PDB file of C-alpha atoms in Angstrom:
ATOM      1  CA  MET A   1      26.767  14.842  27.390  1.00 70.00           C
ATOM      2  CA  PHE A   2      29.030  13.003  24.972  1.00 77.00           C
ATOM      3  CA  ARG A   3      26.134  10.835  23.849  1.00 79.00           C
ATOM      4  CA  SER A   4      23.871  13.810  23.215  1.00 84.00           C
ATOM      5  CA  ALA A   5      26.623  15.598  21.274  1.00 88.00           C
ATOM      6  CA  LEU A   6      27.063  12.487  19.173  1.00 88.00           C
ATOM      7  CA  SER A   7      23.299  12.268  18.588  1.00 89.00           C
ATOM      8  CA  ALA A   8      23.278  15.932  17.567  1.00 90.00           C
ATOM      9  CA  ILE A   9      26.002  15.232  14.984  1.00 91.00           C
ATOM     10  CA  PHE A  10      24.049  12.299  13.579  1.00 91.00           C
ATOM     11  CA  ARG A  11      20.893  14.394  13.418  1.00 90.00           C
ATOM     12  CA  ALA A  12      22.720  17.151  11.565  1.00 91.00           C
ATOM     13  CA  LEU A  13      24.169  14.821   8.934  1.00 91.00           C
ATOM     14  CA  PRO A  14      22.216  14.262   5.730  1.00 91.00           C
ATOM     15  CA  ALA A  15      20.087  11.138   5.940  1.00 92.00           C
ATOM     16  CA  GLU A  16      18.219   9.143   3.330  1.00 91.00           C
ATOM     17  CA  ALA A  17      14.528   8.345   3.903  1.00 90.00           C
ATOM     18  CA  ALA A  18      13.519   4.821   4.875  1.00 90.00           C
ATOM     19  CA  GLN A  19       9.749   4.472   4.617  1.00 87.00           C
ATOM     20  CA  ALA A  20       7.958   2.724   7.453  1.00 85.00           C
ATOM     21  CA  HIS A  21       4.312   3.210   6.702  1.00 73.00           C
ATOM     22  CA  CYS A  22       1.467   1.677   4.794  1.00 62.00           C
ATOM     23  CA  ASP A  23       0.735   2.409   1.143  1.00 56.00           C
ATOM     24  CA  GLY A  24      -2.832   3.401   1.911  1.00 45.00           C
ATOM     25  CA  PRO A  25      -3.908   6.222   4.177  1.00 43.00           C
ATOM     26  CA  CYS A  26      -2.972   4.244   7.303  1.00 46.00           C
ATOM     27  CA  GLY A  27      -5.871   1.874   7.615  1.00 56.00           C
ATOM     28  CA  VAL A  28      -8.666   4.043   6.258  1.00 63.00           C
ATOM     29  CA  TYR A  29     -10.519   1.807   3.840  1.00 81.00           C
ATOM     30  CA  ASP A  30     -14.171   1.807   2.887  1.00 86.00           C
ATOM     31  CA  PRO A  31     -15.928  -0.088   0.099  1.00 93.00           C
ATOM     32  CA  SER A  32     -18.322   2.832  -0.349  1.00 91.00           C
ATOM     33  CA  SER A  33     -15.854   4.480  -2.776  1.00 89.00           C
ATOM     34  CA  ALA A  34     -16.175   1.473  -5.087  1.00 95.00           C
ATOM     35  CA  ARG A  35     -19.956   1.448  -4.605  1.00 96.00           C
ATOM     36  CA  VAL A  36     -20.370   5.099  -5.645  1.00 94.00           C
ATOM     37  CA  ALA A  37     -18.307   4.503  -8.788  1.00 96.00           C
ATOM     38  CA  ALA A  38     -20.174   1.272  -9.638  1.00 98.00           C
ATOM     39  CA  GLU A  39     -23.490   3.044  -9.141  1.00 97.00           C
ATOM     40  CA  ALA A  40     -22.369   5.779 -11.522  1.00 97.00           C
ATOM     41  CA  VAL A  41     -21.479   3.122 -14.110  1.00 98.00           C
ATOM     42  CA  LEU A  42     -24.952   1.604 -13.851  1.00 98.00           C
ATOM     43  CA  SER A  43     -26.584   5.025 -14.000  1.00 97.00           C
ATOM     44  CA  MET A  44     -24.592   6.110 -17.076  1.00 98.00           C
ATOM     45  CA  THR A  45     -25.307   2.794 -18.805  1.00 98.00           C
ATOM     46  CA  LYS A  46     -29.040   3.368 -18.332  1.00 98.00           C
ATOM     47  CA  LYS A  47     -28.757   6.963 -19.543  1.00 97.00           C
ATOM     48  CA  ILE A  48     -26.830   5.942 -22.665  1.00 97.00           C
ATOM     49  CA  LYS A  49     -29.491   3.367 -23.481  1.00 97.00           C
ATOM     50  CA  ALA A  50     -32.248   5.921 -22.969  1.00 97.00           C
ATOM     51  CA  ILE A  51     -31.018   8.703 -25.254  1.00 95.00           C
ATOM     52  CA  GLU A  52     -32.796   8.781 -28.565  1.00 93.00           C
ATOM     53  CA  ALA A  53     -31.045   9.309 -31.874  1.00 91.00           C
ATOM     54  CA  PRO A  54     -32.174  12.476 -33.715  1.00 93.00           C
ATOM     55  CA  ALA A  55     -34.168  12.513 -36.926  1.00 91.00           C
ATOM     56  CA  ALA A  56     -32.115  12.289 -40.112  1.00 91.00           C
ATOM     57  CA  GLY A  57     -31.048  15.643 -41.550  1.00 92.00           C
ATOM     58  CA  ASP A  58     -31.227  17.624 -38.296  1.00 93.00           C
ATOM     59  CA  ALA A  59     -27.583  18.686 -37.994  1.00 94.00           C
ATOM     60  CA  ALA A  60     -27.992  20.635 -34.756  1.00 95.00           C
ATOM     61  CA  ALA A  61     -29.837  17.765 -33.071  1.00 95.00           C
ATOM     62  CA  LEU A  62     -27.171  15.330 -34.323  1.00 95.00           C
ATOM     63  CA  ALA A  63     -24.398  17.485 -32.842  1.00 96.00           C
ATOM     64  CA  ALA A  64     -26.242  17.688 -29.520  1.00 96.00           C
ATOM     65  CA  TYR A  65     -26.831  13.931 -29.594  1.00 96.00           C
ATOM     66  CA  ASN A  66     -23.190  13.167 -30.343  1.00 96.00           C
ATOM     67  CA  ASN A  67     -22.073  15.514 -27.625  1.00 96.00           C
ATOM     68  CA  THR A  68     -24.355  13.996 -24.982  1.00 96.00           C
ATOM     69  CA  PHE A  69     -23.575  10.447 -26.067  1.00 96.00           C
ATOM     70  CA  SER A  70     -19.811  11.095 -25.917  1.00 97.00           C
ATOM     71  CA  ARG A  71     -20.065  12.682 -22.501  1.00 97.00           C
ATOM     72  CA  TYR A  72     -22.078   9.792 -21.098  1.00 97.00           C
ATOM     73  CA  VAL A  73     -19.643   7.259 -22.483  1.00 97.00           C
ATOM     74  CA  ALA A  74     -16.667   9.205 -21.142  1.00 97.00           C
ATOM     75  CA  ILE A  75     -18.205   9.318 -17.662  1.00 97.00           C
ATOM     76  CA  LYS A  76     -19.036   5.605 -17.799  1.00 98.00           C
ATOM     77  CA  GLU A  77     -15.393   4.877 -18.737  1.00 96.00           C
ATOM     78  CA  GLU A  78     -14.054   7.098 -15.992  1.00 95.00           C
ATOM     79  CA  GLU A  79     -16.285   5.683 -13.266  1.00 96.00           C
ATOM     80  CA  ALA A  80     -15.599   2.077 -14.287  1.00 97.00           C
ATOM     81  CA  THR A  81     -11.852   2.805 -14.072  1.00 96.00           C
ATOM     82  CA  LYS A  82     -12.391   4.379 -10.670  1.00 94.00           C
ATOM     83  CA  ALA A  83     -14.432   1.393  -9.449  1.00 97.00           C
ATOM     84  CA  LYS A  84     -11.672  -0.958 -10.561  1.00 97.00           C
ATOM     85  CA  LYS A  85      -9.013   1.094  -8.810  1.00 92.00           C
ATOM     86  CA  GLU A  86     -10.987   1.235  -5.570  1.00 92.00           C
ATOM     87  CA  LEU A  87     -11.576  -2.520  -5.682  1.00 96.00           C
ATOM     88  CA  MET A  88      -7.860  -3.116  -6.266  1.00 94.00           C
ATOM     89  CA  ILE A  89      -6.998  -1.046  -3.205  1.00 88.00           C
ATOM     90  CA  LEU A  90      -9.330  -3.132  -1.050  1.00 92.00           C
ATOM     91  CA  TRP A  91      -8.106  -6.384  -2.571  1.00 94.00           C
ATOM     92  CA  THR A  92      -4.371  -5.776  -2.456  1.00 88.00           C
ATOM     93  CA  ASP A  93      -3.980  -3.392   0.487  1.00 83.00           C
ATOM     94  CA  TYR A  94      -6.817  -4.008   2.919  1.00 86.00           C
ATOM     95  CA  PHE A  95      -7.419  -7.749   2.694  1.00 90.00           C
ATOM     96  CA  LYS A  96      -4.653  -9.915   4.123  1.00 86.00           C
ATOM     97  CA  PRO A  97      -3.843 -13.604   3.567  1.00 86.00           C
ATOM     98  CA  ASP A  98      -5.455 -14.350   6.961  1.00 84.00           C
ATOM     99  CA  HIS A  99      -8.829 -13.258   5.544  1.00 91.00           C
ATOM    100  CA  LEU A 100      -8.774 -16.167   3.099  1.00 93.00           C
ATOM    101  CA  ALA A 101      -9.668 -18.530   5.942  1.00 92.00           C
ATOM    102  CA  THR A 102     -12.962 -16.663   6.435  1.00 94.00           C
ATOM    103  CA  PHE A 103     -13.518 -15.810   2.775  1.00 96.00           C
ATOM    104  CA  PRO A 104     -12.092 -18.638   0.647  1.00 96.00           C
ATOM    105  CA  ASP A 105     -13.645 -17.072  -2.475  1.00 97.00           C
ATOM    106  CA  LEU A 106     -12.068 -13.645  -1.813  1.00 97.00           C
ATOM    107  CA  HIS A 107      -9.667 -13.728  -4.773  1.00 97.00           C
ATOM    108  CA  ASP A 108     -12.331 -15.039  -7.141  1.00 97.00           C
ATOM    109  CA  THR A 109     -14.812 -12.383  -5.999  1.00 98.00           C
ATOM    110  CA  PHE A 110     -12.371  -9.520  -6.561  1.00 98.00           C
ATOM    111  CA  TRP A 111     -11.081 -10.954  -9.824  1.00 97.00           C
ATOM    112  CA  LYS A 112     -14.605 -11.250 -11.226  1.00 98.00           C
ATOM    113  CA  ALA A 113     -15.537  -7.777  -9.946  1.00 98.00           C
ATOM    114  CA  ALA A 114     -12.467  -6.283 -11.655  1.00 98.00           C
ATOM    115  CA  LYS A 115     -13.390  -8.108 -14.877  1.00 98.00           C
ATOM    116  CA  LEU A 116     -16.924  -6.685 -14.628  1.00 98.00           C
ATOM    117  CA  CYS A 117     -15.462  -3.163 -14.420  1.00 98.00           C
ATOM    118  CA  SER A 118     -13.672  -3.851 -17.705  1.00 98.00           C
ATOM    119  CA  ALA A 119     -16.801  -5.335 -19.289  1.00 98.00           C
ATOM    120  CA  CYS A 120     -18.780  -2.221 -18.296  1.00 98.00           C
ATOM    121  CA  LYS A 121     -16.149  -0.031 -19.944  1.00 97.00           C
ATOM    122  CA  VAL A 122     -16.014  -2.001 -23.175  1.00 96.00           C
ATOM    123  CA  ASN A 123     -19.770  -2.435 -23.608  1.00 96.00           C
ATOM    124  CA  ILE A 124     -23.076  -0.715 -22.955  1.00 97.00           C
ATOM    125  CA  ASP A 125     -24.352  -3.605 -20.893  1.00 98.00           C
ATOM    126  CA  GLN A 126     -26.836  -2.967 -18.118  1.00 98.00           C
ATOM    127  CA  GLY A 127     -26.716  -6.618 -17.072  1.00 98.00           C
ATOM    128  CA  LYS A 128     -22.957  -6.387 -16.457  1.00 98.00           C
ATOM    129  CA  ALA A 129     -23.380  -3.097 -14.587  1.00 98.00           C
ATOM    130  CA  GLU A 130     -25.967  -4.754 -12.349  1.00 98.00           C
ATOM    131  CA  GLU A 131     -23.641  -7.716 -11.832  1.00 98.00           C
ATOM    132  CA  LEU A 132     -20.908  -5.251 -10.856  1.00 98.00           C
ATOM    133  CA  MET A 133     -23.213  -3.702  -8.250  1.00 98.00           C
ATOM    134  CA  ALA A 134     -23.968  -7.167  -6.878  1.00 98.00           C
ATOM    135  CA  ALA A 135     -20.235  -7.956  -6.702  1.00 98.00           C
ATOM    136  CA  VAL A 136     -19.518  -4.686  -4.872  1.00 98.00           C
ATOM    137  CA  GLU A 137     -22.368  -5.479  -2.473  1.00 97.00           C
ATOM    138  CA  LYS A 138     -20.808  -8.870  -1.774  1.00 98.00           C
ATOM    139  CA  ILE A 139     -17.428  -7.189  -1.143  1.00 97.00           C
ATOM    140  CA  HIS A 140     -19.140  -4.660   1.137  1.00 97.00           C
ATOM    141  CA  GLY A 141     -20.456  -7.611   3.178  1.00 96.00           C
ATOM    142  CA  MET A 142     -17.043  -9.290   3.353  1.00 96.00           C
ATOM    143  CA  PHE A 143     -15.299  -6.062   4.284  1.00 94.00           C
ATOM    144  CA  TRP A 144     -17.572  -5.179   7.186  1.00 92.00           C
ATOM    145  CA  GLN A 145     -17.731  -8.768   8.377  1.00 93.00           C
ATOM    146  CA  SER A 146     -13.914  -8.776   8.525  1.00 90.00           C
ATOM    147  CA  LYS A 147     -14.139  -5.765  10.829  1.00 84.00           C
ATOM    148  CA  GLY A 148     -16.741  -7.466  13.024  1.00 85.00           C
ATOM    149  CA  ARG A 149     -19.422  -5.044  11.873  1.00 82.00           C
ATOM    150  CA  ASN A 150     -22.646  -5.437  10.003  1.00 87.00           C
ATOM    151  CA  ASP A 151     -23.074  -2.129   8.186  1.00 87.00           C
ATOM    152  CA  ALA A 152     -26.151  -1.910   5.998  1.00 90.00           C
ATOM    153  CA  TRP A 153     -25.787  -1.766   2.211  1.00 93.00           C
ATOM    154  CA  VAL A 154     -27.137   1.555   1.047  1.00 90.00           C
ATOM    155  CA  THR A 155     -27.094   3.126  -2.374  1.00 91.00           C
ATOM    156  CA  ALA A 156     -27.311   6.747  -3.433  1.00 88.00           C
ATOM    157  CA  SER A 157     -29.945   6.216  -6.099  1.00 81.00           C
TER     158      SER A 157
ATOM    159  CA  MET B   1      13.792 -12.294  19.160  1.00 53.00           C
ATOM    160  CA  ASN B   2      13.526  -8.501  18.899  1.00 74.00           C
ATOM    161  CA  THR B   3      16.472  -7.312  20.940  1.00 76.00           C
ATOM    162  CA  PRO B   4      16.600  -3.518  21.239  1.00 84.00           C
ATOM    163  CA  LEU B   5      18.899  -1.837  18.754  1.00 90.00           C
ATOM    164  CA  PRO B   6      21.963  -0.253  20.368  1.00 91.00           C
ATOM    165  CA  ALA B   7      22.449   3.491  20.447  1.00 90.00           C
ATOM    166  CA  ALA B   8      25.018   4.774  17.972  1.00 92.00           C
ATOM    167  CA  GLY B   9      28.486   5.404  19.398  1.00 90.00           C
ATOM    168  CA  LEU B  10      31.718   6.985  18.279  1.00 91.00           C
ATOM    169  CA  LYS B  11      32.676   3.838  16.407  1.00 93.00           C
ATOM    170  CA  ASP B  12      29.514   4.180  14.319  1.00 93.00           C
ATOM    171  CA  LEU B  13      30.405   7.782  13.502  1.00 92.00           C
ATOM    172  CA  LEU B  14      33.840   6.705  12.333  1.00 93.00           C
ATOM    173  CA  LEU B  15      32.374   3.872  10.278  1.00 94.00           C
ATOM    174  CA  PHE B  16      29.944   6.371   8.724  1.00 94.00           C
ATOM    175  CA  PHE B  17      32.769   8.682   7.669  1.00 93.00           C
ATOM    176  CA  LEU B  18      34.677   5.687   6.342  1.00 94.00           C
ATOM    177  CA  GLY B  19      31.680   4.868   4.163  1.00 93.00           C
ATOM    178  CA  ARG B  20      30.968   1.639   5.989  1.00 93.00           C
ATOM    179  CA  ARG B  21      27.593   2.785   7.298  1.00 95.00           C
ATOM    180  CA  ARG B  22      24.719   4.686   5.706  1.00 96.00           C
ATOM    181  CA  LEU B  23      22.453   7.022   7.601  1.00 96.00           C
ATOM    182  CA  PHE B  24      18.685   6.747   7.147  1.00 96.00           C
ATOM    183  CA  GLN B  25      15.729   8.515   8.702  1.00 93.00           C
ATOM    184  CA  VAL B  26      12.516   6.621   9.486  1.00 92.00           C
ATOM    185  CA  GLU B  27       9.345   8.025   7.916  1.00 88.00           C
ATOM    186  CA  GLY B  28       6.127   6.550   9.316  1.00 84.00           C
ATOM    187  CA  ASP B  29       4.726   4.422  12.114  1.00 84.00           C
ATOM    188  CA  SER B  30       4.987   0.862  10.827  1.00 86.00           C
ATOM    189  CA  MET B  31       8.048  -0.006  12.923  1.00 89.00           C
ATOM    190  CA  LEU B  32       6.737   1.272  16.236  1.00 88.00           C
ATOM    191  CA  PRO B  33       7.690   0.700  18.996  1.00 88.00           C
ATOM    192  CA  ALA B  34      11.217  -0.295  17.910  1.00 90.00           C
ATOM    193  CA  LEU B  35      11.669   2.611  15.495  1.00 91.00           C
ATOM    194  CA  GLN B  36       9.971   5.938  15.854  1.00 89.00           C
ATOM    195  CA  PRO B  37       9.117   8.342  13.038  1.00 88.00           C
ATOM    196  CA  LYS B  38      12.056  10.701  12.328  1.00 89.00           C
ATOM    197  CA  GLN B  39      14.448   8.409  14.165  1.00 92.00           C
ATOM    198  CA  ARG B  40      17.780   7.962  12.448  1.00 95.00           C
ATOM    199  CA  LEU B  41      19.366   4.615  11.689  1.00 95.00           C
ATOM    200  CA  LEU B  42      22.856   3.461  10.908  1.00 96.00           C
ATOM    201  CA  VAL B  43      22.851   0.770   8.312  1.00 97.00           C
ATOM    202  CA  LYS B  44      25.620  -1.690   7.651  1.00 96.00           C
ATOM    203  CA  LEU B  45      25.725  -2.478   3.953  1.00 93.00           C
ATOM    204  CA  ARG B  46      24.789  -5.999   2.982  1.00 92.00           C
ATOM    205  CA  PRO B  47      27.805  -8.243   2.413  1.00 86.00           C
ATOM    206  CA  HIS B  48      27.825  -9.742  -1.080  1.00 83.00           C
ATOM    207  CA  ASP B  49      28.426 -13.275   0.113  1.00 84.00           C
ATOM    208  CA  GLY B  50      24.811 -14.388  -0.312  1.00 81.00           C
ATOM    209  CA  ARG B  51      24.284 -14.606   3.421  1.00 86.00           C
ATOM    210  CA  SER B  52      20.761 -13.682   4.475  1.00 89.00           C
ATOM    211  CA  PRO B  53      20.033 -11.522   7.516  1.00 92.00           C
ATOM    212  CA  SER B  54      18.627 -13.682  10.288  1.00 92.00           C
ATOM    213  CA  PRO B  55      15.014 -13.397  11.487  1.00 93.00           C
ATOM    214  CA  GLY B  56      14.572 -10.510  13.888  1.00 94.00           C
ATOM    215  CA  THR B  57      17.042  -8.277  12.039  1.00 94.00           C
ATOM    216  CA  VAL B  58      15.790  -4.850  10.988  1.00 96.00           C
ATOM    217  CA  VAL B  59      16.713  -4.179   7.381  1.00 96.00           C
ATOM    218  CA  VAL B  60      16.547  -1.297   4.950  1.00 96.00           C
ATOM    219  CA  CYS B  61      15.703  -2.386   1.426  1.00 94.00           C
ATOM    220  CA  HIS B  62      14.176  -1.366  -1.877  1.00 93.00           C
ATOM    221  CA  HIS B  63      10.436  -1.924  -2.244  1.00 88.00           C
ATOM    222  CA  PRO B  64      10.051  -4.976  -4.526  1.00 83.00           C
ATOM    223  CA  SER B  65       7.735  -3.221  -6.978  1.00 75.00           C
ATOM    224  CA  ASN B  66       9.073   0.323  -6.689  1.00 74.00           C
ATOM    225  CA  ILE B  67      12.837   0.491  -6.833  1.00 77.00           C
ATOM    226  CA  ASN B  68      12.830   4.180  -5.909  1.00 79.00           C
ATOM    227  CA  LEU B  69      11.118   3.535  -2.592  1.00 85.00           C
ATOM    228  CA  VAL B  70      13.356   2.573   0.305  1.00 91.00           C
ATOM    229  CA  ILE B  71      11.613   0.857   3.199  1.00 92.00           C
ATOM    230  CA  THR B  72      12.570  -0.428   6.622  1.00 93.00           C
ATOM    231  CA  LYS B  73      11.060  -3.616   8.025  1.00 94.00           C
ATOM    232  CA  ARG B  74      11.988  -6.549  10.209  1.00 95.00           C
ATOM    233  CA  VAL B  75      12.993  -9.923   8.784  1.00 95.00           C
ATOM    234  CA  TRP B  76      10.297 -12.413   9.709  1.00 94.00           C
ATOM    235  CA  GLN B  77      11.714 -15.402   7.882  1.00 93.00           C
ATOM    236  CA  SER B  78      14.528 -15.908   5.442  1.00 89.00           C
ATOM    237  CA  ASN B  79      15.012 -18.754   3.065  1.00 86.00           C
ATOM    238  CA  ASP B  80      17.097 -19.305   0.008  1.00 85.00           C
ATOM    239  CA  GLY B  81      17.812 -15.668  -0.768  1.00 88.00           C
ATOM    240  CA  TRP B  82      14.259 -14.470  -0.130  1.00 92.00           C
ATOM    241  CA  LEU B  83      13.060 -12.562   2.896  1.00 94.00           C
ATOM    242  CA  GLU B  84       9.626 -12.375   4.439  1.00 93.00           C
ATOM    243  CA  LEU B  85       9.344  -8.902   5.985  1.00 93.00           C
ATOM    244  CA  ARG B  86       6.976  -7.500   8.572  1.00 92.00           C
ATOM    245  CA  GLY B  87       6.460  -4.160  10.253  1.00 90.00           C
ATOM    246  CA  ASP B  88       6.549  -4.302  14.042  1.00 89.00           C
ATOM    247  CA  ASN B  89       3.260  -2.403  14.013  1.00 85.00           C
ATOM    248  CA  PRO B  90       1.206  -4.621  11.660  1.00 80.00           C
ATOM    249  CA  ALA B  91      -1.901  -2.409  11.710  1.00 76.00           C
ATOM    250  CA  ALA B  92       0.081   0.440  10.121  1.00 75.00           C
ATOM    251  CA  SER B  93       2.327  -1.590   7.884  1.00 79.00           C
ATOM    252  CA  THR B  94       2.373  -2.668   4.280  1.00 81.00           C
ATOM    253  CA  ASP B  95       4.857  -5.510   4.108  1.00 86.00           C
ATOM    254  CA  SER B  96       5.371  -9.026   2.708  1.00 87.00           C
ATOM    255  CA  ARG B  97       1.746  -9.786   3.534  1.00 83.00           C
ATOM    256  CA  GLN B  98       0.910  -7.512   0.605  1.00 78.00           C
ATOM    257  CA  PHE B  99       3.986  -7.244  -1.602  1.00 82.00           C
ATOM    258  CA  GLY B 100       5.333 -10.764  -1.088  1.00 84.00           C
ATOM    259  CA  GLN B 101       8.868 -11.834  -0.343  1.00 89.00           C
ATOM    260  CA  VAL B 102      11.791  -9.577  -1.037  1.00 92.00           C
ATOM    261  CA  SER B 103      14.895 -10.795  -2.803  1.00 93.00           C
ATOM    262  CA  LEU B 104      18.161 -10.544  -0.905  1.00 93.00           C
ATOM    263  CA  GLU B 105      19.455  -8.445  -3.811  1.00 92.00           C
ATOM    264  CA  GLN B 106      17.005  -5.677  -2.854  1.00 93.00           C
ATOM    265  CA  VAL B 107      18.384  -5.401   0.667  1.00 95.00           C
ATOM    266  CA  ILE B 108      20.595  -2.356   1.207  1.00 95.00           C
ATOM    267  CA  GLY B 109      21.738  -3.452   4.625  1.00 96.00           C
ATOM    268  CA  GLU B 110      20.862  -4.129   8.210  1.00 95.00           C
ATOM    269  CA  VAL B 111      20.282  -1.607  10.958  1.00 96.00           C
ATOM    270  CA  THR B 112      23.133  -1.855  13.446  1.00 95.00           C
ATOM    271  CA  ALA B 113      22.481   1.185  15.629  1.00 94.00           C
ATOM    272  CA  VAL B 114      19.929   3.918  16.192  1.00 94.00           C
ATOM    273  CA  ILE B 115      20.213   7.542  17.158  1.00 92.00           C
ATOM    274  CA  SER B 116      17.985   8.278  20.120  1.00 76.00           C
ATOM    275  CA  PRO B 117      15.048  10.384  18.935  1.00 68.00           C
ATOM    276  CA  THR B 118      15.395  12.896  21.746  1.00 60.00           C
ATOM    277  CA  GLY B 119      14.965  16.572  21.143  1.00 49.00           C
ATOM    278  CA  ARG B 120      12.570  18.196  18.760  1.00 43.00           C
ATOM    279  CA  HIS B 121      11.820  16.565  15.478  1.00 41.00           C
ATOM    280  CA  SER B 122      13.367  18.261  12.521  1.00 39.00           C
ATOM    281  CA  ASP B 123       9.944  19.189  11.145  1.00 37.00           C
ATOM    282  CA  GLY B 124       8.965  20.871  14.392  1.00 35.00           C
ATOM    283  CA  THR B 125       6.263  18.376  15.317  1.00 34.00           C
TER     284      THR B 125
END
């Protein structure tokens, strides 16, 4: 009786929050988010390379060209940023120091993959975009192996 | 090592009103089973004598990279003013395994008593 009255008082008093959870959505991680973004980077890189410049003096065609080119570049930038963010979440939140025993090159793999995201943003470089896809595929393998699974690598395109 | 935390008593209430204890509410599952979500904690403020809480102590501290975030974790190891923290429920915890050691300066205090989480949770769940 006394104890429950005391508990009721404590529950009625204002309390500050003390967080006791994970930064991520409680263990829901999947490298497919990074894969989709990396695929978009590769796709946009190819599209940028494929668009043809208009003939000189055609103002309307030049405007359309500039518009399309800008949009493609903007999407490439956005998706490369997204890929980097998704990789960072896997690297810093999902993977734990214990995983280094199984994957001694874990840090190097993520570091290089993050650098490739930057290289894909800065340049129009299909080779780098393909390297990024290969790095994400490697991370996909590590991730599922760490969970004792062997999920197949699939791409959308 | 993990002795159960005592239930808060009248002495704790007095110490709270005297400003010697702070009241916190747990948000999340990372300290299960010791601390349940919505459970309230009485925290004794850290003494400024440089003494580190011993391993096994549950502390409330500032997140090392986000000063506005207050977290509660258990001291795993302490050495030379730095604490290695862990959640009791490692699968649902972000702790020193990710954010590294926490400086003693970031510790608000140690949990000395808990309020039993009986009754309905304040959010109705």
